[in-house]
Amino acid sequence: MSQSSPAAVSAAPSRPAIRIDGLNKWYGAHHVLRDVSLTIAEKEIMVVCGPSGSGKSTLIRCLNHLEEYQEGNVSVFGHELQRDKQTEKFIHQTMGMVFQNFNLFPHLTVLENCTLGLTWLRKKPEAEARDIAMTLLERVGIAQLASRFPGQLSGGQQQRVAISRSLAMEPKIMLFDEPTSALDPEMVKEVLDVMVNLAQTGMTMVCVTHEMQFARQVADRVVFMEDGEIVEVGPPEQVLLNPQWDRTKVFLDHIL
Ligand code: ADP
Ligand code: MG
């Protein structure tokens, strides 16, 4: 990426929640992240978009200790991530992640999915964990489904459970990797509504999504990635309505 590209000069407004500096990652000979640098401010809502295979999932997985990288640094609230247990613990206390395919435990009820981390990892008493989980399930509108199993729920309901389960751990940052792309169209809105509400609470969020309506509504900035690179980053009205780069235009023409 050239130094004069918009990505290189774009600065985040306030205290950094995440600082990514010169990140490079290879899978064997395949260079999947190319010199990625990006600072995400506290309370910022960052939307990441770009074609399939451009490195979006790999990038956000590098932020929460799910992937190793060969070059560069990632700092979260000033802590530089290392490959050690201490970092892993810090990340688990700081970040929540929601995946495309929900990743719920199928043999546990909705409520148990949400209390497990609280009782096992946080050592909270069962009753307290239940109260926290029920409050969150209420907030996402599915408290009445607490005793069901994930297989008895629609995709949109399962994704709302997954969001509640993450929020139960009181993360400071939430990462979303295409949370609505496995959903039938009529269920997309119920999940996006939860994400919009969350954004309005001041949560720091990094969302890989192609839901451009969501991006326009809540994103502070939109990142466009291609081929492992950040091609463009800026406010949604700039990146979505007036992209500076041909590659961004081609992609947006495709999805809008
Ligand atoms: P995106 O989320 O933008 O679709 P990914 O981050 O999943 O892209 O993938 C980026 C590139 O890395 C793709 O070319 C993909 O095939 C490759 N890749 C992803 N995961 C692995 C893996 N575990 N081993 C080898 N290559 C991978
Ligand atoms: Mg992906």
PDB file of C-alpha atoms and ligand atoms in Angstrom:
ATOM      1  CA  MET A   1       0.000   0.000   0.000  1.00  0.00           C
ATOM      2  CA  SER A   2       1.419   3.389  -0.851  1.00  0.00           C
ATOM      3  CA  GLN A   3       1.991   5.944   1.890  1.00  0.00           C
ATOM      4  CA  SER A   4      -0.358   8.420   0.259  1.00  0.00           C
ATOM      5  CA  SER A   5      -3.405   6.113   0.324  1.00  0.00           C
ATOM      6  CA  PRO A   6      -6.335   7.195   2.498  1.00  0.00           C
ATOM      7  CA  ALA A   7      -5.722   4.236   4.844  1.00  0.00           C
ATOM      8  CA  ALA A   8      -2.266   5.485   5.712  1.00  0.00           C
ATOM      9  CA  VAL A   9      -3.332   8.989   6.632  1.00  0.00           C
ATOM     10  CA  SER A  10      -6.615   8.259   8.377  1.00  0.00           C
ATOM     11  CA  ALA A  11      -6.362   8.834  12.115  1.00  0.00           C
ATOM     12  CA  ALA A  12      -8.732   7.595  14.794  1.00  0.00           C
ATOM     13  CA  PRO A  13     -10.259  10.224  17.073  1.00  0.00           C
ATOM     14  CA  SER A  14      -9.819   9.380  20.790  1.00  0.00           C
ATOM     15  CA  ARG A  15      -8.080   6.835  23.046  1.00  0.00           C
ATOM     16  CA  PRO A  16      -7.131   3.724  21.071  1.00  0.00           C
ATOM     17  CA  ALA A  17      -8.927   0.509  22.006  1.00  0.00           C
ATOM     18  CA  ILE A  18      -7.008  -1.449  19.368  1.00  0.00           C
ATOM     19  CA  ARG A  19      -3.831  -0.499  17.597  1.00  0.00           C
ATOM     20  CA  ILE A  20      -2.717  -2.653  14.675  1.00  0.00           C
ATOM     21  CA  ASP A  21       0.721  -1.881  13.425  1.00  0.00           C
ATOM     22  CA  GLY A  22       2.375  -3.351  10.327  1.00  0.00           C
ATOM     23  CA  LEU A  23       0.568  -6.666  10.574  1.00  0.00           C
ATOM     24  CA  ASN A  24       1.707  -9.358   8.147  1.00  0.00           C
ATOM     25  CA  LYS A  25       0.474 -12.903   8.069  1.00  0.00           C
ATOM     26  CA  TRP A  26       1.174 -15.829   5.790  1.00  0.00           C
ATOM     27  CA  TYR A  27      -0.441 -19.229   5.505  1.00  0.00           C
ATOM     28  CA  GLY A  28       2.543 -21.069   4.101  1.00  0.00           C
ATOM     29  CA  ALA A  29       3.484 -19.076   1.009  1.00  0.00           C
ATOM     30  CA  HIS A  30       0.123 -17.310   0.890  1.00  0.00           C
ATOM     31  CA  HIS A  31       0.463 -13.729   2.108  1.00  0.00           C
ATOM     32  CA  VAL A  32      -2.995 -13.117   3.627  1.00  0.00           C
ATOM     33  CA  LEU A  33      -2.442  -9.891   5.586  1.00  0.00           C
ATOM     34  CA  ARG A  34      -0.199  -7.308   3.977  1.00  0.00           C
ATOM     35  CA  ASP A  35       1.117  -4.565   6.180  1.00  0.00           C
ATOM     36  CA  VAL A  36      -2.178  -3.830   7.855  1.00  0.00           C
ATOM     37  CA  SER A  37      -2.158  -0.804  10.159  1.00  0.00           C
ATOM     38  CA  LEU A  38      -5.282   0.559  11.767  1.00  0.00           C
ATOM     39  CA  THR A  39      -6.202   2.231  15.021  1.00  0.00           C
ATOM     40  CA  ILE A  40      -9.648   1.751  16.488  1.00  0.00           C
ATOM     41  CA  ALA A  41     -10.716   4.258  19.109  1.00  0.00           C
ATOM     42  CA  GLU A  42     -12.577   3.434  22.272  1.00  0.00           C
ATOM     43  CA  LYS A  43     -16.340   3.416  21.545  1.00  0.00           C
ATOM     44  CA  GLU A  44     -15.685   3.446  17.835  1.00  0.00           C
ATOM     45  CA  ILE A  45     -17.886   1.361  15.544  1.00  0.00           C
ATOM     46  CA  MET A  46     -15.718   0.046  12.745  1.00  0.00           C
ATOM     47  CA  VAL A  47     -17.238  -1.861   9.851  1.00  0.00           C
ATOM     48  CA  VAL A  48     -14.914  -4.062   7.789  1.00  0.00           C
ATOM     49  CA  CYS A  49     -16.009  -5.095   4.315  1.00  0.00           C
ATOM     50  CA  GLY A  50     -14.411  -6.526   1.215  1.00  0.00           C
ATOM     51  CA  PRO A  51     -14.637  -9.541  -1.071  1.00  0.00           C
ATOM     52  CA  SER A  52     -14.517 -13.119   0.138  1.00  0.00           C
ATOM     53  CA  GLY A  53     -10.945 -14.213   0.801  1.00  0.00           C
ATOM     54  CA  SER A  54      -9.661 -10.664   1.327  1.00  0.00           C
ATOM     55  CA  GLY A  55      -8.518 -11.424   4.896  1.00  0.00           C
ATOM     56  CA  LYS A  56     -11.345  -9.919   6.987  1.00  0.00           C
ATOM     57  CA  SER A  57     -11.813 -12.955   9.235  1.00  0.00           C
ATOM     58  CA  THR A  58      -8.086 -13.468   9.563  1.00  0.00           C
ATOM     59  CA  LEU A  59      -7.655  -9.846  10.607  1.00  0.00           C
ATOM     60  CA  ILE A  60     -10.237  -9.909  13.360  1.00  0.00           C
ATOM     61  CA  ARG A  61      -9.052 -13.317  14.543  1.00  0.00           C
ATOM     62  CA  CYS A  62      -5.582 -11.796  14.958  1.00  0.00           C
ATOM     63  CA  LEU A  63      -7.120  -9.272  17.359  1.00  0.00           C
ATOM     64  CA  ASN A  64      -8.400 -11.824  19.829  1.00  0.00           C
ATOM     65  CA  HIS A  65      -5.642 -14.389  19.966  1.00  0.00           C
ATOM     66  CA  LEU A  66      -7.253 -16.913  17.616  1.00  0.00           C
ATOM     67  CA  GLU A  67      -4.543 -16.509  14.962  1.00  0.00           C
ATOM     68  CA  GLU A  68      -0.812 -16.070  15.046  1.00  0.00           C
ATOM     69  CA  TYR A  69       0.921 -13.559  12.814  1.00  0.00           C
ATOM     70  CA  GLN A  70       4.502 -13.389  11.673  1.00  0.00           C
ATOM     71  CA  GLU A  71       5.125  -9.632  11.638  1.00  0.00           C
ATOM     72  CA  GLY A  72       3.707  -6.568  13.303  1.00  0.00           C
ATOM     73  CA  ASN A  73       2.047  -5.717  16.578  1.00  0.00           C
ATOM     74  CA  VAL A  74      -1.433  -5.571  17.973  1.00  0.00           C
ATOM     75  CA  SER A  75      -2.131  -3.643  21.167  1.00  0.00           C
ATOM     76  CA  VAL A  76      -5.408  -3.663  23.026  1.00  0.00           C
ATOM     77  CA  PHE A  77      -5.870  -0.796  25.487  1.00  0.00           C
ATOM     78  CA  GLY A  78      -2.104  -0.394  25.442  1.00  0.00           C
ATOM     79  CA  HIS A  79      -1.280  -4.070  26.088  1.00  0.00           C
ATOM     80  CA  GLU A  80       0.809  -5.505  23.293  1.00  0.00           C
ATOM     81  CA  LEU A  81      -0.468  -8.990  22.485  1.00  0.00           C
ATOM     82  CA  GLN A  82       1.995 -11.858  22.966  1.00  0.00           C
ATOM     83  CA  ARG A  83       1.636 -15.587  22.457  1.00  0.00           C
ATOM     84  CA  ASP A  84       1.223 -16.319  26.137  1.00  0.00           C
ATOM     85  CA  LYS A  85      -1.377 -17.295  28.716  1.00  0.00           C
ATOM     86  CA  GLN A  86      -1.446 -13.841  30.237  1.00  0.00           C
ATOM     87  CA  THR A  87      -2.449 -12.298  26.910  1.00  0.00           C
ATOM     88  CA  GLU A  88      -5.020 -15.011  26.363  1.00  0.00           C
ATOM     89  CA  LYS A  89      -6.577 -14.258  29.741  1.00  0.00           C
ATOM     90  CA  PHE A  90      -6.510 -10.516  29.102  1.00  0.00           C
ATOM     91  CA  ILE A  91      -8.177 -10.964  25.711  1.00  0.00           C
ATOM     92  CA  HIS A  92     -10.876 -13.187  27.165  1.00  0.00           C
ATOM     93  CA  GLN A  93     -11.611 -10.533  29.759  1.00  0.00           C
ATOM     94  CA  THR A  94     -11.644  -7.725  27.236  1.00  0.00           C
ATOM     95  CA  MET A  95     -13.160  -8.998  24.005  1.00  0.00           C
ATOM     96  CA  GLY A  96     -16.205 -10.919  22.936  1.00  0.00           C
ATOM     97  CA  MET A  97     -16.646 -12.427  19.515  1.00  0.00           C
ATOM     98  CA  VAL A  98     -19.716 -13.430  17.543  1.00  0.00           C
ATOM     99  CA  PHE A  99     -19.315 -15.739  14.567  1.00  0.00           C
ATOM    100  CA  GLN A 100     -21.293 -16.350  11.414  1.00  0.00           C
ATOM    101  CA  ASN A 101     -22.423 -19.786  12.581  1.00  0.00           C
ATOM    102  CA  PHE A 102     -23.346 -18.882  16.177  1.00  0.00           C
ATOM    103  CA  ASN A 103     -21.080 -21.569  17.728  1.00  0.00           C
ATOM    104  CA  LEU A 104     -23.525 -22.337  20.545  1.00  0.00           C
ATOM    105  CA  PHE A 105     -23.207 -25.513  22.586  1.00  0.00           C
ATOM    106  CA  PRO A 106     -26.001 -27.689  21.145  1.00  0.00           C
ATOM    107  CA  HIS A 107     -26.384 -29.879  24.260  1.00  0.00           C
ATOM    108  CA  LEU A 108     -26.886 -26.896  26.599  1.00  0.00           C
ATOM    109  CA  THR A 109     -30.005 -24.778  26.945  1.00  0.00           C
ATOM    110  CA  VAL A 110     -30.050 -21.128  25.921  1.00  0.00           C
ATOM    111  CA  LEU A 111     -29.666 -20.131  29.567  1.00  0.00           C
ATOM    112  CA  GLU A 112     -26.826 -22.608  30.173  1.00  0.00           C
ATOM    113  CA  ASN A 113     -25.025 -21.349  27.073  1.00  0.00           C
ATOM    114  CA  CYS A 114     -25.125 -17.884  28.606  1.00  0.00           C
ATOM    115  CA  THR A 115     -24.176 -18.836  32.179  1.00  0.00           C
ATOM    116  CA  LEU A 116     -21.369 -21.300  31.432  1.00  0.00           C
ATOM    117  CA  GLY A 117     -18.605 -18.707  31.068  1.00  0.00           C
ATOM    118  CA  LEU A 118     -19.808 -16.875  34.158  1.00  0.00           C
ATOM    119  CA  THR A 119     -19.816 -19.934  36.426  1.00  0.00           C
ATOM    120  CA  TRP A 120     -16.734 -21.700  34.986  1.00  0.00           C
ATOM    121  CA  LEU A 121     -14.420 -18.865  34.078  1.00  0.00           C
ATOM    122  CA  ARG A 122     -15.652 -16.050  36.295  1.00  0.00           C
ATOM    123  CA  LYS A 123     -16.566 -18.320  39.219  1.00  0.00           C
ATOM    124  CA  LYS A 124     -19.874 -16.529  39.740  1.00  0.00           C
ATOM    125  CA  PRO A 125     -22.511 -18.252  41.856  1.00  0.00           C
ATOM    126  CA  GLU A 126     -25.172 -20.002  39.782  1.00  0.00           C
ATOM    127  CA  ALA A 127     -27.994 -17.634  40.845  1.00  0.00           C
ATOM    128  CA  GLU A 128     -26.016 -14.516  40.009  1.00  0.00           C
ATOM    129  CA  ALA A 129     -24.990 -15.948  36.632  1.00  0.00           C
ATOM    130  CA  ARG A 130     -28.635 -16.733  35.913  1.00  0.00           C
ATOM    131  CA  ASP A 131     -29.720 -13.189  36.757  1.00  0.00           C
ATOM    132  CA  ILE A 132     -27.074 -11.673  34.487  1.00  0.00           C
ATOM    133  CA  ALA A 133     -27.953 -14.040  31.637  1.00  0.00           C
ATOM    134  CA  MET A 134     -31.706 -13.482  31.962  1.00  0.00           C
ATOM    135  CA  THR A 135     -31.247  -9.706  31.916  1.00  0.00           C
ATOM    136  CA  LEU A 136     -29.281  -9.994  28.673  1.00  0.00           C
ATOM    137  CA  LEU A 137     -31.723 -12.430  27.092  1.00  0.00           C
ATOM    138  CA  GLU A 138     -34.492  -9.988  27.936  1.00  0.00           C
ATOM    139  CA  ARG A 139     -32.520  -7.168  26.376  1.00  0.00           C
ATOM    140  CA  VAL A 140     -32.294  -9.067  23.069  1.00  0.00           C
ATOM    141  CA  GLY A 141     -35.956 -10.121  23.298  1.00  0.00           C
ATOM    142  CA  ILE A 142     -35.662 -13.877  23.862  1.00  0.00           C
ATOM    143  CA  ALA A 143     -35.941 -14.413  27.621  1.00  0.00           C
ATOM    144  CA  GLN A 144     -38.956 -16.668  26.971  1.00  0.00           C
ATOM    145  CA  LEU A 145     -36.684 -19.117  25.122  1.00  0.00           C
ATOM    146  CA  ALA A 146     -34.228 -19.594  28.012  1.00  0.00           C
ATOM    147  CA  SER A 147     -34.988 -23.260  28.581  1.00  0.00           C
ATOM    148  CA  ARG A 148     -34.899 -24.281  24.904  1.00  0.00           C
ATOM    149  CA  PHE A 149     -31.947 -25.867  23.136  1.00  0.00           C
ATOM    150  CA  PRO A 150     -30.212 -24.083  20.234  1.00  0.00           C
ATOM    151  CA  GLY A 151     -31.565 -26.606  17.713  1.00  0.00           C
ATOM    152  CA  GLN A 152     -35.101 -25.520  18.621  1.00  0.00           C
ATOM    153  CA  LEU A 153     -34.408 -21.885  17.705  1.00  0.00           C
ATOM    154  CA  SER A 154     -34.349 -19.967  14.440  1.00  0.00           C
ATOM    155  CA  GLY A 155     -31.010 -18.687  13.179  1.00  0.00           C
ATOM    156  CA  GLY A 156     -31.832 -15.135  14.236  1.00  0.00           C
ATOM    157  CA  GLN A 157     -32.736 -16.299  17.736  1.00  0.00           C
ATOM    158  CA  GLN A 158     -29.551 -18.375  17.969  1.00  0.00           C
ATOM    159  CA  GLN A 159     -27.450 -15.407  16.964  1.00  0.00           C
ATOM    160  CA  ARG A 160     -29.133 -13.292  19.638  1.00  0.00           C
ATOM    161  CA  VAL A 161     -28.236 -15.997  22.180  1.00  0.00           C
ATOM    162  CA  ALA A 162     -24.641 -15.876  20.949  1.00  0.00           C
ATOM    163  CA  ILE A 163     -24.561 -12.109  21.420  1.00  0.00           C
ATOM    164  CA  SER A 164     -26.047 -12.427  24.924  1.00  0.00           C
ATOM    165  CA  ARG A 165     -23.499 -15.102  25.807  1.00  0.00           C
ATOM    166  CA  SER A 166     -20.669 -12.792  24.774  1.00  0.00           C
ATOM    167  CA  LEU A 167     -22.108  -9.784  26.570  1.00  0.00           C
ATOM    168  CA  ALA A 168     -22.491 -11.794  29.786  1.00  0.00           C
ATOM    169  CA  MET A 169     -18.699 -11.695  30.094  1.00  0.00           C
ATOM    170  CA  GLU A 170     -18.781  -7.873  30.097  1.00  0.00           C
ATOM    171  CA  PRO A 171     -16.404  -7.303  27.193  1.00  0.00           C
ATOM    172  CA  LYS A 172     -14.999  -3.865  26.453  1.00  0.00           C
ATOM    173  CA  ILE A 173     -14.774  -4.665  22.751  1.00  0.00           C
ATOM    174  CA  MET A 174     -17.070  -6.786  20.601  1.00  0.00           C
ATOM    175  CA  LEU A 175     -15.909  -8.418  17.374  1.00  0.00           C
ATOM    176  CA  PHE A 176     -18.486  -9.625  14.852  1.00  0.00           C
ATOM    177  CA  ASP A 177     -17.577 -11.815  11.895  1.00  0.00           C
ATOM    178  CA  GLU A 178     -20.439 -11.699   9.371  1.00  0.00           C
ATOM    179  CA  PRO A 179     -23.065 -12.242  12.086  1.00  0.00           C
ATOM    180  CA  THR A 180     -25.998 -12.111   9.669  1.00  0.00           C
ATOM    181  CA  SER A 181     -24.643 -13.847   6.587  1.00  0.00           C
ATOM    182  CA  ALA A 182     -25.887 -17.322   7.592  1.00  0.00           C
ATOM    183  CA  LEU A 183     -29.390 -16.001   8.292  1.00  0.00           C
ATOM    184  CA  ASP A 184     -32.507 -16.075   6.178  1.00  0.00           C
ATOM    185  CA  PRO A 185     -33.271 -12.518   5.040  1.00  0.00           C
ATOM    186  CA  GLU A 186     -36.261 -12.084   7.343  1.00  0.00           C
ATOM    187  CA  MET A 187     -34.034 -12.689  10.388  1.00  0.00           C
ATOM    188  CA  VAL A 188     -31.273 -10.270   9.514  1.00  0.00           C
ATOM    189  CA  LYS A 189     -33.070  -7.263  10.949  1.00  0.00           C
ATOM    190  CA  GLU A 190     -33.663  -8.722  14.414  1.00  0.00           C
ATOM    191  CA  VAL A 191     -29.912  -9.318  14.784  1.00  0.00           C
ATOM    192  CA  LEU A 192     -28.914  -5.965  13.309  1.00  0.00           C
ATOM    193  CA  ASP A 193     -31.354  -4.220  15.668  1.00  0.00           C
ATOM    194  CA  VAL A 194     -29.523  -5.809  18.614  1.00  0.00           C
ATOM    195  CA  MET A 195     -26.197  -4.668  17.166  1.00  0.00           C
ATOM    196  CA  VAL A 196     -27.483  -1.127  16.616  1.00  0.00           C
ATOM    197  CA  ASN A 197     -28.684  -0.994  20.244  1.00  0.00           C
ATOM    198  CA  LEU A 198     -25.309  -2.246  21.394  1.00  0.00           C
ATOM    199  CA  ALA A 199     -23.535   0.383  19.322  1.00  0.00           C
ATOM    200  CA  GLN A 200     -25.675   3.030  21.002  1.00  0.00           C
ATOM    201  CA  THR A 201     -24.517   1.894  24.469  1.00  0.00           C
ATOM    202  CA  GLY A 202     -20.979   3.014  23.647  1.00  0.00           C
ATOM    203  CA  MET A 203     -19.502  -0.441  23.039  1.00  0.00           C
ATOM    204  CA  THR A 204     -16.356  -0.539  20.915  1.00  0.00           C
ATOM    205  CA  MET A 205     -17.241  -2.737  17.939  1.00  0.00           C
ATOM    206  CA  VAL A 206     -15.409  -4.190  14.978  1.00  0.00           C
ATOM    207  CA  CYS A 207     -17.953  -5.688  12.607  1.00  0.00           C
ATOM    208  CA  VAL A 208     -17.162  -7.615   9.477  1.00  0.00           C
ATOM    209  CA  THR A 209     -20.403  -7.230   7.563  1.00  0.00           C
ATOM    210  CA  HIS A 210     -21.795  -6.407   4.169  1.00  0.00           C
ATOM    211  CA  GLU A 211     -24.927  -4.869   5.668  1.00  0.00           C
ATOM    212  CA  MET A 212     -24.349  -1.392   4.311  1.00  0.00           C
ATOM    213  CA  GLN A 213     -27.523  -0.033   5.859  1.00  0.00           C
ATOM    214  CA  PHE A 214     -26.043  -0.939   9.254  1.00  0.00           C
ATOM    215  CA  ALA A 215     -22.745   0.679   8.243  1.00  0.00           C
ATOM    216  CA  ARG A 216     -24.483   3.895   7.237  1.00  0.00           C
ATOM    217  CA  GLN A 217     -26.570   3.935  10.400  1.00  0.00           C
ATOM    218  CA  VAL A 218     -23.917   3.317  13.081  1.00  0.00           C
ATOM    219  CA  ALA A 219     -20.388   3.010  11.703  1.00  0.00           C
ATOM    220  CA  ASP A 220     -17.897   5.719  12.575  1.00  0.00           C
ATOM    221  CA  ARG A 221     -15.597   4.380   9.893  1.00  0.00           C
ATOM    222  CA  VAL A 222     -15.691   1.725   7.203  1.00  0.00           C
ATOM    223  CA  VAL A 223     -12.637  -0.268   6.154  1.00  0.00           C
ATOM    224  CA  PHE A 224     -12.508  -1.820   2.723  1.00  0.00           C
ATOM    225  CA  MET A 225     -10.087  -4.738   2.358  1.00  0.00           C
ATOM    226  CA  GLU A 226      -8.902  -6.573  -0.699  1.00  0.00           C
ATOM    227  CA  ASP A 227      -6.222  -9.166  -1.129  1.00  0.00           C
ATOM    228  CA  GLY A 228      -4.984  -8.835   2.448  1.00  0.00           C
ATOM    229  CA  GLU A 229      -4.661  -5.064   2.267  1.00  0.00           C
ATOM    230  CA  ILE A 230      -6.627  -2.161   3.616  1.00  0.00           C
ATOM    231  CA  VAL A 231      -7.512  -0.376   0.419  1.00  0.00           C
ATOM    232  CA  GLU A 232      -9.640   2.374   1.887  1.00  0.00           C
ATOM    233  CA  VAL A 233     -10.787   3.583   5.292  1.00  0.00           C
ATOM    234  CA  GLY A 234     -12.949   6.523   6.227  1.00  0.00           C
ATOM    235  CA  PRO A 235     -16.392   7.643   7.326  1.00  0.00           C
ATOM    236  CA  PRO A 236     -19.231   5.614   5.760  1.00  0.00           C
ATOM    237  CA  GLU A 237     -20.430   8.479   3.593  1.00  0.00           C
ATOM    238  CA  GLN A 238     -16.954   8.743   2.088  1.00  0.00           C
ATOM    239  CA  VAL A 239     -16.148   5.051   1.597  1.00  0.00           C
ATOM    240  CA  LEU A 240     -19.647   3.986   0.573  1.00  0.00           C
ATOM    241  CA  LEU A 241     -20.867   6.966  -1.401  1.00  0.00           C
ATOM    242  CA  ASN A 242     -17.692   8.464  -2.721  1.00  0.00           C
ATOM    243  CA  PRO A 243     -14.969   5.805  -2.760  1.00  0.00           C
ATOM    244  CA  GLN A 244     -11.581   7.035  -3.857  1.00  0.00           C
ATOM    245  CA  TRP A 245     -10.327   3.738  -5.188  1.00  0.00           C
ATOM    246  CA  ASP A 246     -11.524   1.795  -8.201  1.00  0.00           C
ATOM    247  CA  ARG A 247     -11.375  -1.504  -6.358  1.00  0.00           C
ATOM    248  CA  THR A 248     -13.774  -0.189  -3.702  1.00  0.00           C
ATOM    249  CA  LYS A 249     -16.154   1.084  -6.387  1.00  0.00           C
ATOM    250  CA  VAL A 250     -16.227  -2.279  -8.162  1.00  0.00           C
ATOM    251  CA  PHE A 251     -16.959  -4.090  -4.905  1.00  0.00           C
ATOM    252  CA  LEU A 252     -19.711  -1.671  -3.853  1.00  0.00           C
ATOM    253  CA  ASP A 253     -21.343  -1.863  -7.275  1.00  0.00           C
ATOM    254  CA  HIS A 254     -21.473  -5.583  -6.695  1.00  0.00           C
ATOM    255  CA  ILE A 255     -23.163  -5.583  -3.292  1.00  0.00           C
ATOM    256  CA  LEU A 256     -25.310  -2.442  -3.259  1.00  0.00           C
TER     257      LEU A 256
HETATM  258  P1  ADP B   1     -12.429 -13.356   4.367  1.00  0.00           P
HETATM  259  O1  ADP B   1     -12.875 -13.463   5.790  1.00  0.00           O
HETATM  260  O2  ADP B   1     -12.216 -11.940   3.910  1.00  0.00           O
HETATM  261  O3  ADP B   1     -13.318 -14.100   3.424  1.00  0.00           O
HETATM  262  P2  ADP B   1     -10.228 -14.981   5.266  1.00  0.00           P
HETATM  263  O4  ADP B   1      -9.565 -14.158   6.298  1.00  0.00           O
HETATM  264  O5  ADP B   1     -11.108 -16.077   5.733  1.00  0.00           O
HETATM  265  O6  ADP B   1     -10.997 -14.034   4.246  1.00  0.00           O
HETATM  266  O7  ADP B   1      -9.139 -15.642   4.325  1.00  0.00           O
HETATM  267  C1  ADP B   1      -8.079 -14.900   3.739  1.00  0.00           C
HETATM  268  C2  ADP B   1      -7.234 -15.839   2.906  1.00  0.00           C
HETATM  269  O8  ADP B   1      -6.584 -16.766   3.747  1.00  0.00           O
HETATM  270  C3  ADP B   1      -8.055 -16.662   1.921  1.00  0.00           C
HETATM  271  O9  ADP B   1      -7.315 -16.789   0.725  1.00  0.00           O
HETATM  272  C4  ADP B   1      -8.196 -17.992   2.599  1.00  0.00           C
HETATM  273  O10 ADP B   1      -8.310 -19.024   1.658  1.00  0.00           O
HETATM  274  C5  ADP B   1      -6.903 -18.099   3.386  1.00  0.00           C
HETATM  275  N1  ADP B   1      -7.062 -18.869   4.627  1.00  0.00           N
HETATM  276  C6  ADP B   1      -7.914 -18.608   5.624  1.00  0.00           C
HETATM  277  N2  ADP B   1      -7.776 -19.490   6.638  1.00  0.00           N
HETATM  278  C7  ADP B   1      -6.799 -20.335   6.255  1.00  0.00           C
HETATM  279  C8  ADP B   1      -6.167 -21.481   6.857  1.00  0.00           C
HETATM  280  N3  ADP B   1      -6.527 -21.890   8.075  1.00  0.00           N
HETATM  281  N4  ADP B   1      -5.185 -22.100   6.161  1.00  0.00           N
HETATM  282  C9  ADP B   1      -4.808 -21.658   4.945  1.00  0.00           C
HETATM  283  N5  ADP B   1      -5.351 -20.591   4.321  1.00  0.00           N
HETATM  284  C10 ADP B   1      -6.334 -19.937   4.961  1.00  0.00           C
HETATM  285 MG    MG B   2     -14.583 -14.321   6.587  1.00  0.00          MG
END
